[in-house]
mmCIF file of C-alpha atoms in Angstrom:
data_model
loop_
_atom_site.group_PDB
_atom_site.id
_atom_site.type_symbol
_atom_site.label_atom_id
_atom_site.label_comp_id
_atom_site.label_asym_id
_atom_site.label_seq_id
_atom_site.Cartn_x
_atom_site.Cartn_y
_atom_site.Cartn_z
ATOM 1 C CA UNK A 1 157.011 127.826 132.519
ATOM 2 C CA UNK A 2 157.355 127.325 136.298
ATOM 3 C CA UNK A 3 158.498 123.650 137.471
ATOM 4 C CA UNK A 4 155.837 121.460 138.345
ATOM 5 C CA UNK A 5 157.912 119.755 141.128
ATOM 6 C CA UNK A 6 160.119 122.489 142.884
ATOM 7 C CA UNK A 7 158.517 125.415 141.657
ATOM 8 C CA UNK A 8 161.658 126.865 140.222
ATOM 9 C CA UNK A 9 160.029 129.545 137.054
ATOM 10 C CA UNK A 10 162.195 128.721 134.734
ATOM 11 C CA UNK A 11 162.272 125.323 132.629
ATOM 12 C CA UNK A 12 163.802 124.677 129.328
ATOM 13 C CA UNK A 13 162.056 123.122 126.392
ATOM 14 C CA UNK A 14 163.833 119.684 125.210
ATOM 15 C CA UNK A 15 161.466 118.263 122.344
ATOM 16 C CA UNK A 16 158.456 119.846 120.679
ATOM 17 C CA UNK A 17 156.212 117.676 118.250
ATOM 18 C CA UNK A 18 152.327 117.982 117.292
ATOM 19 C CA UNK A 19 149.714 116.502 118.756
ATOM 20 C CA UNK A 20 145.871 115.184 118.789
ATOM 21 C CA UNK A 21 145.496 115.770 114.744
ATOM 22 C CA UNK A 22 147.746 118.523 115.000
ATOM 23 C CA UNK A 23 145.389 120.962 117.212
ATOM 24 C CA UNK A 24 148.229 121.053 120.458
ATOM 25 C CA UNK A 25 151.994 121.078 120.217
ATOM 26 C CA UNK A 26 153.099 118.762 123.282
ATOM 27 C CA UNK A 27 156.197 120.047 124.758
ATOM 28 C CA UNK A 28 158.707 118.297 127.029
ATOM 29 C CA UNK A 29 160.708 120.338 129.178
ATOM 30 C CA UNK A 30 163.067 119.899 131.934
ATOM 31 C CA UNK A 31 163.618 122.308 134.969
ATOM 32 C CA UNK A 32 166.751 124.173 135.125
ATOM 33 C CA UNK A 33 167.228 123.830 139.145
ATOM 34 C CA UNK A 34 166.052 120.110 139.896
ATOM 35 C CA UNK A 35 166.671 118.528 136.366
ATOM 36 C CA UNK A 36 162.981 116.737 136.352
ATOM 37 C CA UNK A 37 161.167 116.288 133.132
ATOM 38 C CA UNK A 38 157.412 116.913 132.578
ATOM 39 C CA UNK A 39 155.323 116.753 129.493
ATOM 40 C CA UNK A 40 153.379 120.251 128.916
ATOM 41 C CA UNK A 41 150.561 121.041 126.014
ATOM 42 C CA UNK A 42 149.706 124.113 124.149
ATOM 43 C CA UNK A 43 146.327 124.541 122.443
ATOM 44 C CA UNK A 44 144.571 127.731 121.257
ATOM 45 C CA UNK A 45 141.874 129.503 123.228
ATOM 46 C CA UNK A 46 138.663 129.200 121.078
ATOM 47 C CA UNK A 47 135.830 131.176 122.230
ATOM 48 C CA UNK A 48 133.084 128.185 122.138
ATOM 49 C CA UNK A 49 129.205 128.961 122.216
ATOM 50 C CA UNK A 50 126.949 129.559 124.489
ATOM 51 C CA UNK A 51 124.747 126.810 125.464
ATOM 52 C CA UNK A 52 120.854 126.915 125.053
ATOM 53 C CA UNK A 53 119.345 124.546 127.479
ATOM 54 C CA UNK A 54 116.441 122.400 127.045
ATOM 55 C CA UNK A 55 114.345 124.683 129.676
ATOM 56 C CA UNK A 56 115.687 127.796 127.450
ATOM 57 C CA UNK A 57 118.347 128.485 130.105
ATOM 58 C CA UNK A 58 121.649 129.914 128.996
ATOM 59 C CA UNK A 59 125.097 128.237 130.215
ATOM 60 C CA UNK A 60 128.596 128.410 129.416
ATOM 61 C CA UNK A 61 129.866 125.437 127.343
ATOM 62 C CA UNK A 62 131.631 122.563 129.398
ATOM 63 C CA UNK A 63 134.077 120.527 128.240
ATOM 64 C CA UNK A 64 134.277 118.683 131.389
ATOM 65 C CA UNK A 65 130.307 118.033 131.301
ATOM 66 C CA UNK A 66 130.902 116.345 127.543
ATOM 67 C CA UNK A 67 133.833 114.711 128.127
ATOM 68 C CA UNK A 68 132.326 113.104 131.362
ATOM 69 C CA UNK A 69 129.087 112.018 129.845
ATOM 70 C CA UNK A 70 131.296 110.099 126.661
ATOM 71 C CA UNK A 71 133.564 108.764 129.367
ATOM 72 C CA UNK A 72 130.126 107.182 130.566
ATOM 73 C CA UNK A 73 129.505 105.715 127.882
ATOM 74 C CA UNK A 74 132.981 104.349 126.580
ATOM 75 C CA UNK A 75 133.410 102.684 130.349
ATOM 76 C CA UNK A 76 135.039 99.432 129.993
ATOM 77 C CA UNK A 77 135.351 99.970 126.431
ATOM 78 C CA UNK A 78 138.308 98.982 124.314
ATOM 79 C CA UNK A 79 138.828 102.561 123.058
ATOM 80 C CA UNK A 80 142.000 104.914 123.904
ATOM 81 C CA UNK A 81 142.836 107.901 125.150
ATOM 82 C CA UNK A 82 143.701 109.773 122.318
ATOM 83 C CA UNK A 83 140.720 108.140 120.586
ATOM 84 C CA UNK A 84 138.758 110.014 122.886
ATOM 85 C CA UNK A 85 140.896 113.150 122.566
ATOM 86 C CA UNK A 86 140.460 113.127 119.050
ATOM 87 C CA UNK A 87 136.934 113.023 119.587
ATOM 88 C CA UNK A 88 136.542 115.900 121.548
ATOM 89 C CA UNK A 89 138.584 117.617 119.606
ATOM 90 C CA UNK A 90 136.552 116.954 116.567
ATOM 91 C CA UNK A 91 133.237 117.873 118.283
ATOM 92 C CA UNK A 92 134.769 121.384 119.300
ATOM 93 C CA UNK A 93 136.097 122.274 115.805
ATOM 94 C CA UNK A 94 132.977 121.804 114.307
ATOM 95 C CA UNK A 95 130.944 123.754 116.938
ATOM 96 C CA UNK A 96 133.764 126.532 117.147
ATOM 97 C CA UNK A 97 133.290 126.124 112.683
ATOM 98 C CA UNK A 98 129.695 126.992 113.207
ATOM 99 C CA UNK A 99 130.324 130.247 114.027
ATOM 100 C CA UNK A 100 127.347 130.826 116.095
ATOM 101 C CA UNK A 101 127.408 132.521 119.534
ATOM 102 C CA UNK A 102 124.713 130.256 120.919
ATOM 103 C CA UNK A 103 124.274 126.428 120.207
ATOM 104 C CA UNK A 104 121.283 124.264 121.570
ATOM 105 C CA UNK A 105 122.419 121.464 123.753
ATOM 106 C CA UNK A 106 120.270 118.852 121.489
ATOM 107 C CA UNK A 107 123.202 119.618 118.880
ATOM 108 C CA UNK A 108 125.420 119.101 121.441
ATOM 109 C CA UNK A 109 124.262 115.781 121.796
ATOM 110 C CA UNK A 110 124.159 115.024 118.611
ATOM 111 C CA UNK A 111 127.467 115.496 117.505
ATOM 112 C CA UNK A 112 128.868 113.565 120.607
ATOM 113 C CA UNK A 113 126.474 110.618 119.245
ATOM 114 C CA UNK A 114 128.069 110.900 115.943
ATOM 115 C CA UNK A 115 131.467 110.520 117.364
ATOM 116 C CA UNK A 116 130.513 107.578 119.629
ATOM 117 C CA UNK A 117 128.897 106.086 116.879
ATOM 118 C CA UNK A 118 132.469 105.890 115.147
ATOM 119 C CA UNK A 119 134.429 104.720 118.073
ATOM 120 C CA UNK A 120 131.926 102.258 119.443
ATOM 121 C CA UNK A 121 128.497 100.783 118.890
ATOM 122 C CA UNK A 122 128.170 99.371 122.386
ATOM 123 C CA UNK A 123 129.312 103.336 123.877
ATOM 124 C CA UNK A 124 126.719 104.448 121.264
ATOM 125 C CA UNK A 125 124.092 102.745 122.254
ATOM 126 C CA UNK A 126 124.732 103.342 125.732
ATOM 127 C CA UNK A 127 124.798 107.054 125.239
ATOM 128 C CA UNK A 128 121.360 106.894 122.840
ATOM 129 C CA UNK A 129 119.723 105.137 125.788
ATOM 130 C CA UNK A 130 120.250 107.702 127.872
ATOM 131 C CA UNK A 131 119.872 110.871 125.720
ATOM 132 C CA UNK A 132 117.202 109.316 123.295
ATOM 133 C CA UNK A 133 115.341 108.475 126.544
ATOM 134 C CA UNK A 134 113.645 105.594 124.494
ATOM 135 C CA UNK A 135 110.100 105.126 125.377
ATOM 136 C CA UNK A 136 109.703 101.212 124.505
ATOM 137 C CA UNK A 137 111.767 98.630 123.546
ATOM 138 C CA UNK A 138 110.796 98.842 119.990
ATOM 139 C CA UNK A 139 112.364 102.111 119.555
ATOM 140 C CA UNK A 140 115.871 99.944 121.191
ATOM 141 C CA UNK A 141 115.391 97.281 119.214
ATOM 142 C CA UNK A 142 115.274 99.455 115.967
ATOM 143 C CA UNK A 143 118.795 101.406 116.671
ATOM 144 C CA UNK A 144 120.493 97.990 117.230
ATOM 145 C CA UNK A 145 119.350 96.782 113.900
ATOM 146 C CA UNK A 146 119.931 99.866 112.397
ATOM 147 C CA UNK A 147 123.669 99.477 113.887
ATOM 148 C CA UNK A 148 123.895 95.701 112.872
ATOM 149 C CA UNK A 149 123.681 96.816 109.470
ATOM 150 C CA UNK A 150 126.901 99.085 109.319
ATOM 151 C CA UNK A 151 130.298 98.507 109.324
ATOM 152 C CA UNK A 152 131.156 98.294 113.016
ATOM 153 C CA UNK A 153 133.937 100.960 113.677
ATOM 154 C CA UNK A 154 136.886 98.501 113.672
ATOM 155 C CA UNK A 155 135.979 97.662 110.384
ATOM 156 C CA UNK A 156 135.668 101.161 109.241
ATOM 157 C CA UNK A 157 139.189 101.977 111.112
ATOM 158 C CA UNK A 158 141.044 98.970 109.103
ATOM 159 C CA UNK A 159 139.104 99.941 105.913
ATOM 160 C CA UNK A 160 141.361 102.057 103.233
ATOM 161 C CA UNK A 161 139.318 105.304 102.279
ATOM 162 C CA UNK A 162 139.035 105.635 98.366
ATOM 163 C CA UNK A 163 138.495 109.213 98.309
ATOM 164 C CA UNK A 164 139.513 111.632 101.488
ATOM 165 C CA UNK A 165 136.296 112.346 103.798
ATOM 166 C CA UNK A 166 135.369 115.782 103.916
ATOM 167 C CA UNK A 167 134.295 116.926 107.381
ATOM 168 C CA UNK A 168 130.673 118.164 107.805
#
């Protein structure tokens, strides 16, 4: 791998280990001619769906697009990085699982809900508001005390699991 800093092409790799629930192998490696250090990832290419627009329009997925709309969301929010990473991972394996050339972007939507709705309630509701597009504060009002009466997802985080959850 060529050298980040002085563009030399050949680096060494120093440490390998897993990472973000095993999907990447983070690599550190150090540059033969200037000694510097740098942190590099591998992850498999996965040939993700097409996307079916609400107007019927046809786009390529976007990882940036997803990632930027939960980043919304989670602003100012005491959730991490590899929280998120995690997340985006998760929401990728199960479209990539689906096995379907073409996805709808409602689905989309839907599965980045579910994974905001596990990280944070307030990021949650922030992204509902917006993709929901609630008509009335009734319709507001009944998510929040639909939220109020789950486990908020601290409590899930600290809770032991009984039996291992199987992924949808």
């Amino acid at each position: 791998m060529k050298c980040p800093f002085c563009g030399m092409p050949d680096t060494r790799v120093v440490d390998s280990r897993l990472a973000n629930e095993s999907s990447q192998v983070r690599r550190r490696r150090e540059c033969i001619s200037c000694e510097t250090r740098f942190t590099a990832y591998e992850a498999p290419m996965l040939n993700m769906p097409m996307v079916i627009k609400n107007d019927g329009s046809r786009d390529k997925f976007d990882e940036k697009r997803v990632r930027s709309g939960m980043m919304r969301a989670l602003e100012k929010r005491p959730v991490s990085v590899d929280q998120i990473e995690n997340a985006m991972s998760h929401i990728k394996k199960q479209l990539v699982a689906q096995d379907a050339r073409e996805v709808a972007s409602r689905r989309i939507g839907e599965l980045v809900m579910r994974e905001l709705q596990t990280l944070d309630h307030v990021a949650y509701i922030r992204f509902a508001s917006v993709y929901l597009s609630f008509e009335d504060i009734a319709s507001f009002e009944e998510l929040i005390k639909r939220l109020e009466s789950e486990p908020t997802p601290e409590m899930q985080r600290r809770q032991v699991p009984l039996i291992e959850a199987q992924e949808d």
